[in-house]
XYZ file of C-alpha atoms in Angstrom:
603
model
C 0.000 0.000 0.000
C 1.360 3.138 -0.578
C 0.494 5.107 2.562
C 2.959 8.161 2.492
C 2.672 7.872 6.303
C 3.303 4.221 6.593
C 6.578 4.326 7.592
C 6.261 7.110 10.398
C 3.327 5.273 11.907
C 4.817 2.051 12.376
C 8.330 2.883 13.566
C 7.186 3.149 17.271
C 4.771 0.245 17.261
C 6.897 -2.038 15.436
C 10.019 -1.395 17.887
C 7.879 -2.263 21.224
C 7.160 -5.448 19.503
C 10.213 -6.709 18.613
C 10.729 -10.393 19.865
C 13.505 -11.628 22.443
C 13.173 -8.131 24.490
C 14.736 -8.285 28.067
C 11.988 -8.194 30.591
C 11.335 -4.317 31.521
C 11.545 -2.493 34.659
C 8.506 -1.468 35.859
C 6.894 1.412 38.589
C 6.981 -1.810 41.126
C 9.909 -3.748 40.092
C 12.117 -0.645 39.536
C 15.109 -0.390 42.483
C 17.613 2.381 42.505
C 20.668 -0.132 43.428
C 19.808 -2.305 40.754
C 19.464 0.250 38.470
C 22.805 1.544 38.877
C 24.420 -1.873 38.803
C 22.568 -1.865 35.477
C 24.622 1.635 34.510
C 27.731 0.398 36.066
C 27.552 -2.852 33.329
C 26.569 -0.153 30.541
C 29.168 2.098 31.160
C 31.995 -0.636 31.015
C 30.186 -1.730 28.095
C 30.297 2.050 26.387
C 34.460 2.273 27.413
C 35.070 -0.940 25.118
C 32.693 0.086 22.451
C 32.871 2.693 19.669
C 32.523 6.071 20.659
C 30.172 6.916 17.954
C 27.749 3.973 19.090
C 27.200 5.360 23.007
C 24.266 7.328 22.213
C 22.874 4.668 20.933
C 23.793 2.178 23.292
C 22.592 4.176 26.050
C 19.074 5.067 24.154
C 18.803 0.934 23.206
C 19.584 0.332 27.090
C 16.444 2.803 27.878
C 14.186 1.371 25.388
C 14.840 -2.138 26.387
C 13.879 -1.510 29.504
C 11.254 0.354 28.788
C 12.443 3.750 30.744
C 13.077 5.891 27.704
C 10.037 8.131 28.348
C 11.326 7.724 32.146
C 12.896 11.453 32.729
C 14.426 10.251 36.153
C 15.666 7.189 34.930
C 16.924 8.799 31.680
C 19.064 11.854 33.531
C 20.043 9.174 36.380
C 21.902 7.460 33.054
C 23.446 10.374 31.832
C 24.568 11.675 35.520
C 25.965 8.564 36.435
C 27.727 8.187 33.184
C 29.289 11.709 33.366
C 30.354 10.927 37.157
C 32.447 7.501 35.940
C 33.587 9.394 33.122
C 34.986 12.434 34.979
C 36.173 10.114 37.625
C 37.915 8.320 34.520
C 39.198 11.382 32.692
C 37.818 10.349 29.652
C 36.545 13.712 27.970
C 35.974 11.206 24.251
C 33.306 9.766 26.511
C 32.050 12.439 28.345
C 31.333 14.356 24.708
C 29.313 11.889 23.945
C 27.267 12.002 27.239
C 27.205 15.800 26.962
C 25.376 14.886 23.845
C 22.518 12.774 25.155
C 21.984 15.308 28.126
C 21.177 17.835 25.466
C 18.923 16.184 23.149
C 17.300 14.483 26.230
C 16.781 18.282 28.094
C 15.501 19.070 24.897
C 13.063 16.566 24.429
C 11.641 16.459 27.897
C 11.093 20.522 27.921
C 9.531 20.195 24.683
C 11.878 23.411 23.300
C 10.956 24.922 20.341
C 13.634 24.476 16.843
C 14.935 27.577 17.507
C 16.121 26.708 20.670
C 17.560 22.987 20.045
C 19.680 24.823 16.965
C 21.327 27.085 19.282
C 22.356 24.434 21.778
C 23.081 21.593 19.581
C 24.976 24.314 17.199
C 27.029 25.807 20.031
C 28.127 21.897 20.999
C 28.886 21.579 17.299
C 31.243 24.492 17.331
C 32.556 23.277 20.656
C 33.352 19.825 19.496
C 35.067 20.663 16.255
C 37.219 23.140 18.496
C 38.291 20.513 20.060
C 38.841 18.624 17.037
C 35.958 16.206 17.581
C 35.171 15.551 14.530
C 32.912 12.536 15.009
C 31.291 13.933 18.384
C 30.627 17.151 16.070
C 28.982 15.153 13.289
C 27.044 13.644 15.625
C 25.191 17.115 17.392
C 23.983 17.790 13.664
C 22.694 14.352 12.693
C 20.959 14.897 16.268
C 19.636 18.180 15.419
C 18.512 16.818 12.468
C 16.733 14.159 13.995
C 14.846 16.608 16.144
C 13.562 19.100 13.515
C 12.603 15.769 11.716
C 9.675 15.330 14.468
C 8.432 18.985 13.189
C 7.928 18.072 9.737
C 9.886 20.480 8.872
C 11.791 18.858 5.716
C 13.408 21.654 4.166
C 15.114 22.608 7.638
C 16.088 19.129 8.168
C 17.894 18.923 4.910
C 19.438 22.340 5.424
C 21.255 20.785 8.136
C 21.908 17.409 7.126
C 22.988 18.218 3.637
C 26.175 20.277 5.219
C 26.319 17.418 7.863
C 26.955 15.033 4.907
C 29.533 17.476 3.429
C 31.323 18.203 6.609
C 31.547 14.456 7.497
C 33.153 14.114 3.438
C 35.656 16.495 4.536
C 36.564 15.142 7.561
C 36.308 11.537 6.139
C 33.569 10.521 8.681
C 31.861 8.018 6.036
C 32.300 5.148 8.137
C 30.600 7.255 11.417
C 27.344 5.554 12.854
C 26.265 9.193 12.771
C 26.715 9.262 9.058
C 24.841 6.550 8.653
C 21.760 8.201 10.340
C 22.384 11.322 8.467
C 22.113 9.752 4.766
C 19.291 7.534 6.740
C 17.046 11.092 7.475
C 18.254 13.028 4.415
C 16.334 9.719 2.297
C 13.366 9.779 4.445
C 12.796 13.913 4.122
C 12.805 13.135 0.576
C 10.934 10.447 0.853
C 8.573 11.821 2.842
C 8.614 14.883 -0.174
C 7.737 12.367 -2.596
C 11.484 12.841 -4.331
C 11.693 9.274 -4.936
C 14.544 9.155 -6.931
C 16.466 11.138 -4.701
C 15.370 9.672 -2.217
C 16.434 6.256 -3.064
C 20.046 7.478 -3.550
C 19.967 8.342 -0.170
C 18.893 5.527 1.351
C 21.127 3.003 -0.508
C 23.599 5.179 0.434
C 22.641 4.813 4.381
C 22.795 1.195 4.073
C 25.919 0.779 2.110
C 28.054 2.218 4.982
C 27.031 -1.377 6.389
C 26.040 0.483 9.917
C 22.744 0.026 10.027
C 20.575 -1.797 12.546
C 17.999 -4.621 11.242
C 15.651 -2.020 12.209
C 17.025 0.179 9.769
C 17.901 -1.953 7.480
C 14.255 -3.590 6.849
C 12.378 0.163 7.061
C 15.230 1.516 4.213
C 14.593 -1.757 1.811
C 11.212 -0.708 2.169
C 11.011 3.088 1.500
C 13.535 2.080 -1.288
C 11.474 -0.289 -2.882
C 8.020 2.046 -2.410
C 10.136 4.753 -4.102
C 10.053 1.864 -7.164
C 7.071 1.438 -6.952
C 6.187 5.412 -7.736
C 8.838 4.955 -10.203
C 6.720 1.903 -12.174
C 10.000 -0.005 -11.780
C 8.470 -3.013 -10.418
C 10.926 -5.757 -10.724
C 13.515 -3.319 -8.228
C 10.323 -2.244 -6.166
C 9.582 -6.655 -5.549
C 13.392 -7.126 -5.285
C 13.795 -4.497 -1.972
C 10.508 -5.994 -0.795
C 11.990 -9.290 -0.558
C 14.838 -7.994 1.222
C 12.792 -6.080 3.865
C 10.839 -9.317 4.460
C 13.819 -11.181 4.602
C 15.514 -9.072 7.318
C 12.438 -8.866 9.436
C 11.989 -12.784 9.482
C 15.187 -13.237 10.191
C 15.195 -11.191 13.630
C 11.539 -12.134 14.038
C 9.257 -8.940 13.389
C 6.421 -10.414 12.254
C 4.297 -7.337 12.242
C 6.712 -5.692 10.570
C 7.170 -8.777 7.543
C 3.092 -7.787 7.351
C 3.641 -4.288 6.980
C 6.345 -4.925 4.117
C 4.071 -7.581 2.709
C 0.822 -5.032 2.610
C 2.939 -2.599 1.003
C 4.184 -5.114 -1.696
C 0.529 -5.821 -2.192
C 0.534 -2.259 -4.625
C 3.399 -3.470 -6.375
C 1.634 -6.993 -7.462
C -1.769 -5.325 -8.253
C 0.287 -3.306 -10.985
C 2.264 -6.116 -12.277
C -2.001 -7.591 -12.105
C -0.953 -10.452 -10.044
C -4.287 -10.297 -8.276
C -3.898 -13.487 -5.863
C -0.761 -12.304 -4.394
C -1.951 -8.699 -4.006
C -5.174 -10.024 -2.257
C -3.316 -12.033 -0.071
C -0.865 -9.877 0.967
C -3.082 -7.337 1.526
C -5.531 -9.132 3.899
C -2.961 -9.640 5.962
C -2.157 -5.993 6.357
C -5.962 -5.452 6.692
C -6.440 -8.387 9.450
C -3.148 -6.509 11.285
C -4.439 -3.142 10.685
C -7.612 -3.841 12.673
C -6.241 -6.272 15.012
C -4.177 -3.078 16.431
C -6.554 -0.562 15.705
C -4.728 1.919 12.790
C -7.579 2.717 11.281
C -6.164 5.169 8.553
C -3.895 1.954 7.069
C -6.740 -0.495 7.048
C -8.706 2.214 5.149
C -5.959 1.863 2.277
C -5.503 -1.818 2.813
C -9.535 -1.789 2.207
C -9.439 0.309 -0.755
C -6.717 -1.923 -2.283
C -8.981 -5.240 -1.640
C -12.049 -3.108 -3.376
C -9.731 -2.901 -6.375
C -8.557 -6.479 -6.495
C -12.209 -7.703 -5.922
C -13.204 -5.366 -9.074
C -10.630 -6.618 -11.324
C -11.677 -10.427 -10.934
C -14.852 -9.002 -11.137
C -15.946 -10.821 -7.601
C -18.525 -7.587 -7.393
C -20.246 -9.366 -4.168
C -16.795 -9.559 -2.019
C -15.886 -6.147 -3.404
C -19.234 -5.179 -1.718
C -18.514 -6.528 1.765
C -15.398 -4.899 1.785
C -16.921 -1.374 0.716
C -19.159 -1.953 3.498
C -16.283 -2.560 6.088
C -14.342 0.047 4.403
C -17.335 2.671 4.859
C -17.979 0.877 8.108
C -14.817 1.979 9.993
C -14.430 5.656 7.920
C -16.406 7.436 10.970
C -12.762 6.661 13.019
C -10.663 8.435 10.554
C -10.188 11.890 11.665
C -12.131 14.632 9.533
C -8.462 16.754 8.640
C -7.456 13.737 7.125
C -7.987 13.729 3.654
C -5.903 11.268 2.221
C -7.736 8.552 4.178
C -11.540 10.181 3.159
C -10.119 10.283 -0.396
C -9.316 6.634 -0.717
C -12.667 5.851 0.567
C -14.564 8.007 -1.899
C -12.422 6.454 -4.601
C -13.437 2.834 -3.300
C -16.872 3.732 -3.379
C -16.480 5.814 -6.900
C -14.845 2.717 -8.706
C -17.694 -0.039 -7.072
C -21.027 1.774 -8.067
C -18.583 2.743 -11.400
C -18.657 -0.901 -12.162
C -21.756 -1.821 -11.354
C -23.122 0.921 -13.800
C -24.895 2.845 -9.979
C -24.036 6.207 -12.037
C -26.196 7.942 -9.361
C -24.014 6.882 -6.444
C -21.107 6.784 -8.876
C -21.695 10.682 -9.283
C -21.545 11.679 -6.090
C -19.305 9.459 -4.961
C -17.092 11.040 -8.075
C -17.619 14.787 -6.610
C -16.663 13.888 -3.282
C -13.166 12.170 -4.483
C -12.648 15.327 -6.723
C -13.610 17.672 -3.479
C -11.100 15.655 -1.374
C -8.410 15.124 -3.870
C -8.422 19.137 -4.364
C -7.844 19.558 -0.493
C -5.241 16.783 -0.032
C -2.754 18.261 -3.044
C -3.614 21.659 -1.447
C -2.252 20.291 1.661
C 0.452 17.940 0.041
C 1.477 20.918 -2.172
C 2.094 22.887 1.186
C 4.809 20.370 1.827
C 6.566 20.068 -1.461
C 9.743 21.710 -2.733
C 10.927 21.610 -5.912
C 14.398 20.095 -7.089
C 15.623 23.818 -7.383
C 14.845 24.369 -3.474
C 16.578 21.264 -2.729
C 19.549 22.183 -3.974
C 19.427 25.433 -2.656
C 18.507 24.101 0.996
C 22.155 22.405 0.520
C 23.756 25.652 0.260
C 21.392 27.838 2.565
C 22.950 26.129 6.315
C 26.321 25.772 4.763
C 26.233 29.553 4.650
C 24.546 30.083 7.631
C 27.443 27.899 9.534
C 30.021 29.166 7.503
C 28.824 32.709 8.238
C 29.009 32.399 12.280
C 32.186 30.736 11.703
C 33.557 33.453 10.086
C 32.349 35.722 12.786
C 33.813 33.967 15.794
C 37.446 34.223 13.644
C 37.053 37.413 12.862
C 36.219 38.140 16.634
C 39.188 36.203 17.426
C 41.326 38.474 14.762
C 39.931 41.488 16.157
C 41.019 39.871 19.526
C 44.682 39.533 18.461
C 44.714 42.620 16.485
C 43.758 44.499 19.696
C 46.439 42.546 21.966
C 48.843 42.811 19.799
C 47.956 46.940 19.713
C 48.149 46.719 23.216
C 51.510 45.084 23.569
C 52.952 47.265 21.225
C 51.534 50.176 23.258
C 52.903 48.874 26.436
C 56.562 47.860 24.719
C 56.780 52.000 23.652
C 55.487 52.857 26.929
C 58.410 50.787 28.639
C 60.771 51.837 26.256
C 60.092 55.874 26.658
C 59.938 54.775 30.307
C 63.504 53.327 30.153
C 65.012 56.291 27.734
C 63.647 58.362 30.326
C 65.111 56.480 33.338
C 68.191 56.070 31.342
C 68.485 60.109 30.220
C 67.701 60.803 33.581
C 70.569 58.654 35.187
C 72.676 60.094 32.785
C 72.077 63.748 33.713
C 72.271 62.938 37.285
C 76.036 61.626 36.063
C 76.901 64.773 34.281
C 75.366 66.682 37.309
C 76.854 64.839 39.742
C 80.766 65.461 37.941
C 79.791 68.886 37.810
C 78.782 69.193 41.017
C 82.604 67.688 41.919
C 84.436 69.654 39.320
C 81.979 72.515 41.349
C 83.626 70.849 44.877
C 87.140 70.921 43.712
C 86.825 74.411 42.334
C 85.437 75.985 45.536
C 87.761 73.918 47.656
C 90.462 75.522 45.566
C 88.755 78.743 45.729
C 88.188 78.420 49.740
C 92.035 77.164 50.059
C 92.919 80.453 48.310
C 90.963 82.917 50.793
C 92.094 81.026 53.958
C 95.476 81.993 52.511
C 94.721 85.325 51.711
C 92.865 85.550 55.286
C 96.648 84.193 56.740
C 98.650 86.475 54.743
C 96.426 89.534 55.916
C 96.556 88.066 59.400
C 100.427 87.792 59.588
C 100.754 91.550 58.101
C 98.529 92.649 60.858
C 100.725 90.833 63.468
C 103.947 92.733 61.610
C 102.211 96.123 62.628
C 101.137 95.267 66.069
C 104.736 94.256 66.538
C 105.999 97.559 65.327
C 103.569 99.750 67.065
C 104.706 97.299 70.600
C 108.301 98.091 69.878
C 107.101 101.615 69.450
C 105.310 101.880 72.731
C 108.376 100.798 74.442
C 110.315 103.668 74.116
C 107.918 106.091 76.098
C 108.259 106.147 80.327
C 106.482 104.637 82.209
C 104.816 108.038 83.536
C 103.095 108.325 80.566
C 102.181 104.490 79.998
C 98.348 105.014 80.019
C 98.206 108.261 78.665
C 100.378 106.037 75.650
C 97.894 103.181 75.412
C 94.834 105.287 75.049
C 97.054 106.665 72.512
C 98.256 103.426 71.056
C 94.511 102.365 70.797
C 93.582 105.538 69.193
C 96.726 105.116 66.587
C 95.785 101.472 66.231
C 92.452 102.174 65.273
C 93.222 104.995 62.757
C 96.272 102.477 61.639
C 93.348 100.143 60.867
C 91.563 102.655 58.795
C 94.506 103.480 56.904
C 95.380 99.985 56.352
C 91.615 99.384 55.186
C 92.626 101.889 52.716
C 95.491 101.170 51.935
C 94.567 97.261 51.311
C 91.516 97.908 49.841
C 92.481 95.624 46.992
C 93.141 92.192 49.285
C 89.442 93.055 50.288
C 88.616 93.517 47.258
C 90.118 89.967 45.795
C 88.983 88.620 49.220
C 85.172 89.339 47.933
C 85.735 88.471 44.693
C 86.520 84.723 46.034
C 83.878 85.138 48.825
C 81.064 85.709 45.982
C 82.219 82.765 43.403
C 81.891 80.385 46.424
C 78.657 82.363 47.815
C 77.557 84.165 44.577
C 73.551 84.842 46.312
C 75.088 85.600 49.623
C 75.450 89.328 49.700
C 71.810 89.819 47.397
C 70.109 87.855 50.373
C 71.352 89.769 52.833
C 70.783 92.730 51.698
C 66.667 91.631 50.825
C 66.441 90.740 54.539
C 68.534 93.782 56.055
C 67.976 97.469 55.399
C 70.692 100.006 54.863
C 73.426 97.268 56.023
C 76.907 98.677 56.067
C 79.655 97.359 54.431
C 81.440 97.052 57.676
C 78.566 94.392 58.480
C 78.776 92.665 55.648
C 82.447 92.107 56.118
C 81.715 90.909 59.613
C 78.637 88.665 58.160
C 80.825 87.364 55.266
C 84.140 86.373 58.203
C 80.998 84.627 60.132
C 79.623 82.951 57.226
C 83.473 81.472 57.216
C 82.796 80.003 60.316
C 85.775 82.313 62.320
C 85.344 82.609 65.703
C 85.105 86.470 67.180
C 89.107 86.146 68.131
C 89.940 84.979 64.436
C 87.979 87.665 63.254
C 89.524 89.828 65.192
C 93.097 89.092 64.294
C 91.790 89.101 60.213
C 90.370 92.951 61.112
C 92.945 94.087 63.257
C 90.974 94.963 66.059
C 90.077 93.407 69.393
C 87.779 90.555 70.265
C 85.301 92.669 72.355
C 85.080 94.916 69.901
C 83.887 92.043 67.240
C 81.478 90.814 70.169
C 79.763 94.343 70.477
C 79.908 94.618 67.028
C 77.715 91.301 66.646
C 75.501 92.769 69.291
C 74.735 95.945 67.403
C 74.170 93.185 64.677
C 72.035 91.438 66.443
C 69.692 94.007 67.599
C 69.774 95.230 64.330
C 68.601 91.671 62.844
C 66.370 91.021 65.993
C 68.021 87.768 67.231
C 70.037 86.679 70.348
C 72.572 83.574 69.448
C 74.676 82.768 67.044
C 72.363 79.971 65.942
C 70.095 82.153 65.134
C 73.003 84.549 63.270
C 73.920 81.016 61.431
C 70.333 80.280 60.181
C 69.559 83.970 59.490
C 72.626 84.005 56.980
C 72.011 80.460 55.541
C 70.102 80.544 51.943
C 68.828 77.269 49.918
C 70.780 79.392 47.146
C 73.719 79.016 48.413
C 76.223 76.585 46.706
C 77.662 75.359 50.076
């Protein structure tokens, strides 16, 4: 029969009936500890076995035991698997767990395509980063398998056509997850009624000799359906055989009936009437046995045909009574099933020359037949969109792929800016370090050229200050000799005298010597060039006779050395200080040694 939904509508019932299944778990039987001796086993199991068969290992495991619709049971898999393989550092392994987790999350929240894209894309991209080529392949043919359940056939191939080119490039064509891929791609074109390309497809699924008998007998199947729509009957028999084959051999009995209704079309058009009949009354008998009421409506319509072409009119009637029997279970939206029965009914009263019933049975089929291409049409592409759909996710993939390395160009573009930035910035910093080190140097031999200079200069005015002090003792050696001569009589009348003569001798000499003083401030000011300009900004109308006496203390001479240098005695220096001192406003000579220090000063 050529039900376009045959195939979707048997998958799940056939695989709950397969024979030999391991006795489930149930809500009373299940136990925590036994479960996880259960994982435990698996897990050893999924260390020895392929990497790309663990998802399906540990969705088989779930299935067998009846506990994939379990959502505890299901995450209690994938948590203890991702403990063990943490615990083992296996991060192959724990991909492949991070896989299930997703498309499990996924299915239990019921997320929308947009969503399962961005999370099974981002893994993609994660896994090929990593250089996980097969874990990679395996997030699309995922995705793919989960926009499948949205009808969605155009989206699916989007992403399974650049699944099957990236697994090419990476030379994946041996991955389990290839096979699945080529497996979908042939049944969204199937399911598109592209039978040719379909076909090429699925021969191509089971050629990479990965397929399950499950897969195997369902491919042979679609393949040899596709045949059929093809009229090349021999090839459309040929795969039916095979499908039959495989499902005796493991024991799936309903399915061998499914295969052999579906054959059934294939005989009626080669007009081998018996065999069609038989075949399909064993799809019928099934069909109502397990209540799928919109297959035994085409298994009906088929009989009807047979019936009419051996022209047994009265079986053909019971049949059209069954078939019209059952048609109030078919659901009103579905058209293809309503269609078939108006056509039974059309061809019957057709044949037995009812052109009344014939009539309207005629406008009914037309009425139906216009809404189920309207709603077919809704679901086909043409080859031109096909091909495109093979380009469109290539582009979309390669686009955000090009984004992330052009973020990560940008990236190195601005570190390396940055580095660059920061090298300059160290090496100004360094010049500068290094300039200023080196003017500290030149400074710093100035500064001792300065030392030597002024120690030269100071070495020179202490000698000067000697050779003025030994010509000062010459005179006060002449004027004692002089002194001698007088009497005694007259001694104090002569020292008042001697003091007055000494004191005029010492303005004389002043004179007179004016140029030692002269050379002796010329020296004074290169080794204190701010000293006289400060003290004249901090003392008003200053004499020169206290400046000389500032400059001798600035020297550091005591009031006796002073007074030796002037020629004079040492309480006339102190009262000279005094008058200073009242003049400044201070009392000590500490204060007379900061008053006279200045920060301008050299040393």
């Amino acid at each position: 029969m050529q039900l376009k939904n045959t195939l979707f509508l048997f998958l799940l019932f056939v695989s709950s009936k397969v024979i030999g299944q391991p006795k489930p778990y149930n809500s009373a039987s299940f136990n925590d500890k036994k479960y996880e001796r259960s994982l435990d086993s698996l897990y050893d199991v999924a260390k020895k076995t392929r990497l790309d068969a663990v998802h399906k290992l540990c969705m088989d495991f779930l299935k067998q035991h009846q506990l994939r619709y379990d959502e505890k049971a299901v995450f209690k898999l994938c948590s203890h698997f991702r403990e063990r393989a943490l615990a083992d550092d296996n991060k192959k392994l724990l991909r492949r767990i991070q896989i299930v987790v997703e498309t499990q999350k996924l299915r239990f929240s019921s997320s929308s395509n947009v969503i399962a894209k961005q999370s099974l894309e981002k893994l993609f991209t994660d896994f090929k980063n990593e250089e996980d080529f097969s874990a990679a392949l395996s997030c699309l043919s995922e995705l793919g398998q989960y926009l499948g359940n949205s009808k969605n056939d155009l989206e699916v191939l989007q992403v399974l056509f650049y699944a099957e080119k990236f697994a090419s490039k990476n030379e994946l064509q041996n991955d389990l997850s290839m096979q699945r891929v080529l497996h979908t791609i042939g049944f969204a074109l199937w399911d598109l009624d592209k039978p040719v390309l379909s076909t090429k497809y699925l021969t191509k699924a089971i050629q990479t000799r990965n397929s399950s008998a499950m897969d195997s007998m369902i491919s042979f199947n679609a393949i040899a359906i596709n045949y059929q729509k093809l009229n090349q009957l021999k090839k459309s028999n040929l795969y039916f055989e095979r499908a039959s084959d495989v499902a005796l051999k493991h024991q799936n009995f309903i399915f061998n009936i499914v295969v052999k209704g579906n054959q059934a079309v294939t005989f009626y058009k080669l007009k081998q009437y018996d065999l069609a009949f038989k075949n399909a009354n064993l799809d019928k008998n099934m069909c109502f046995q397990e209540n799928l009421w919109g297959n035994a409506v085409g298994a009906l319509n088929l009989l009807v045909k047979i019936e009419l072409k051996r022209n047994n009119f009265g079986h053909a009637k019971t049949l059209l009574d069954s078939l019209n029997a059952i048609i109030v279970k078919i659901k009103p939206d579905d058209s293809f099933s309503l269609k078939r029965n108006e056509e039974a009914n059309y061809l019957y009263y057709s044949s037995t020359k009812n052109f009344e019933k014939a009539l309207t049975s005629y406008k009914n089929l037309v009425q139906l037949d216009s809404i189920y291409q309207t709603h077919v049409n809704k679901n086909k592409i043409s080859e031109m969109q096909i091909n495109a759909a093979k380009k469109i996710y290539e582009e979309e993939m390669t686009k955000k792929e090009n984004e992330k390395k052009l973020r990560k160009i940008l990236t190195i573009i601005l570190v390396v800016i940055i580095l660059v930035l920061l090298f300059f910035l160290v090496w100004y910093l360094y010049k500068k370090v290094v300039s200023i080190e080196k003017e500290k140097t030149e400074i710093t031999k100035i500064v001792e050229t300065q030392a030597v200079e002024i120690d030269e200069l100071k070495m020179q005015l202490l000698n000067q200050l000697q050779l003025i002090k030994d010509e000062n003792s010459h005179f006060r050696a002449l004027q004692l000799s002089k002194s001698q001569l007088h009497d005694d009589n007259d001694s104090k009348l002569e020292v008042a005298s001697d003091s007055s003569e000494n004191i005029e001798f010492l303005k004389n000499y002043n004179l007179s010597q004016k140029g030692n003083w002269e050379e002796f401030k010329i020296i004074f000011n290169s080794i204190y060039p701010n000293f006289q300009l400060n003290i004249a900004s901090k003392i008003n109308s200053i004499s020169s006779a206290e400046t000389r006496l500032l400059m001798l203390h600035k020297l550091g001479l005591s009031s006796k050395e002073i007074a030796d240098i002037l020629f004079i005695s040492a309480d006339a220096v102190k009262k000279a200080k005094y008058r200073l001192y009242k003049k400044i406003g201070i009392s000590t000579v500490l204060e007379l040694d900061n008053f006279i220090k200045s920060d301008l000063d050299v040393y």
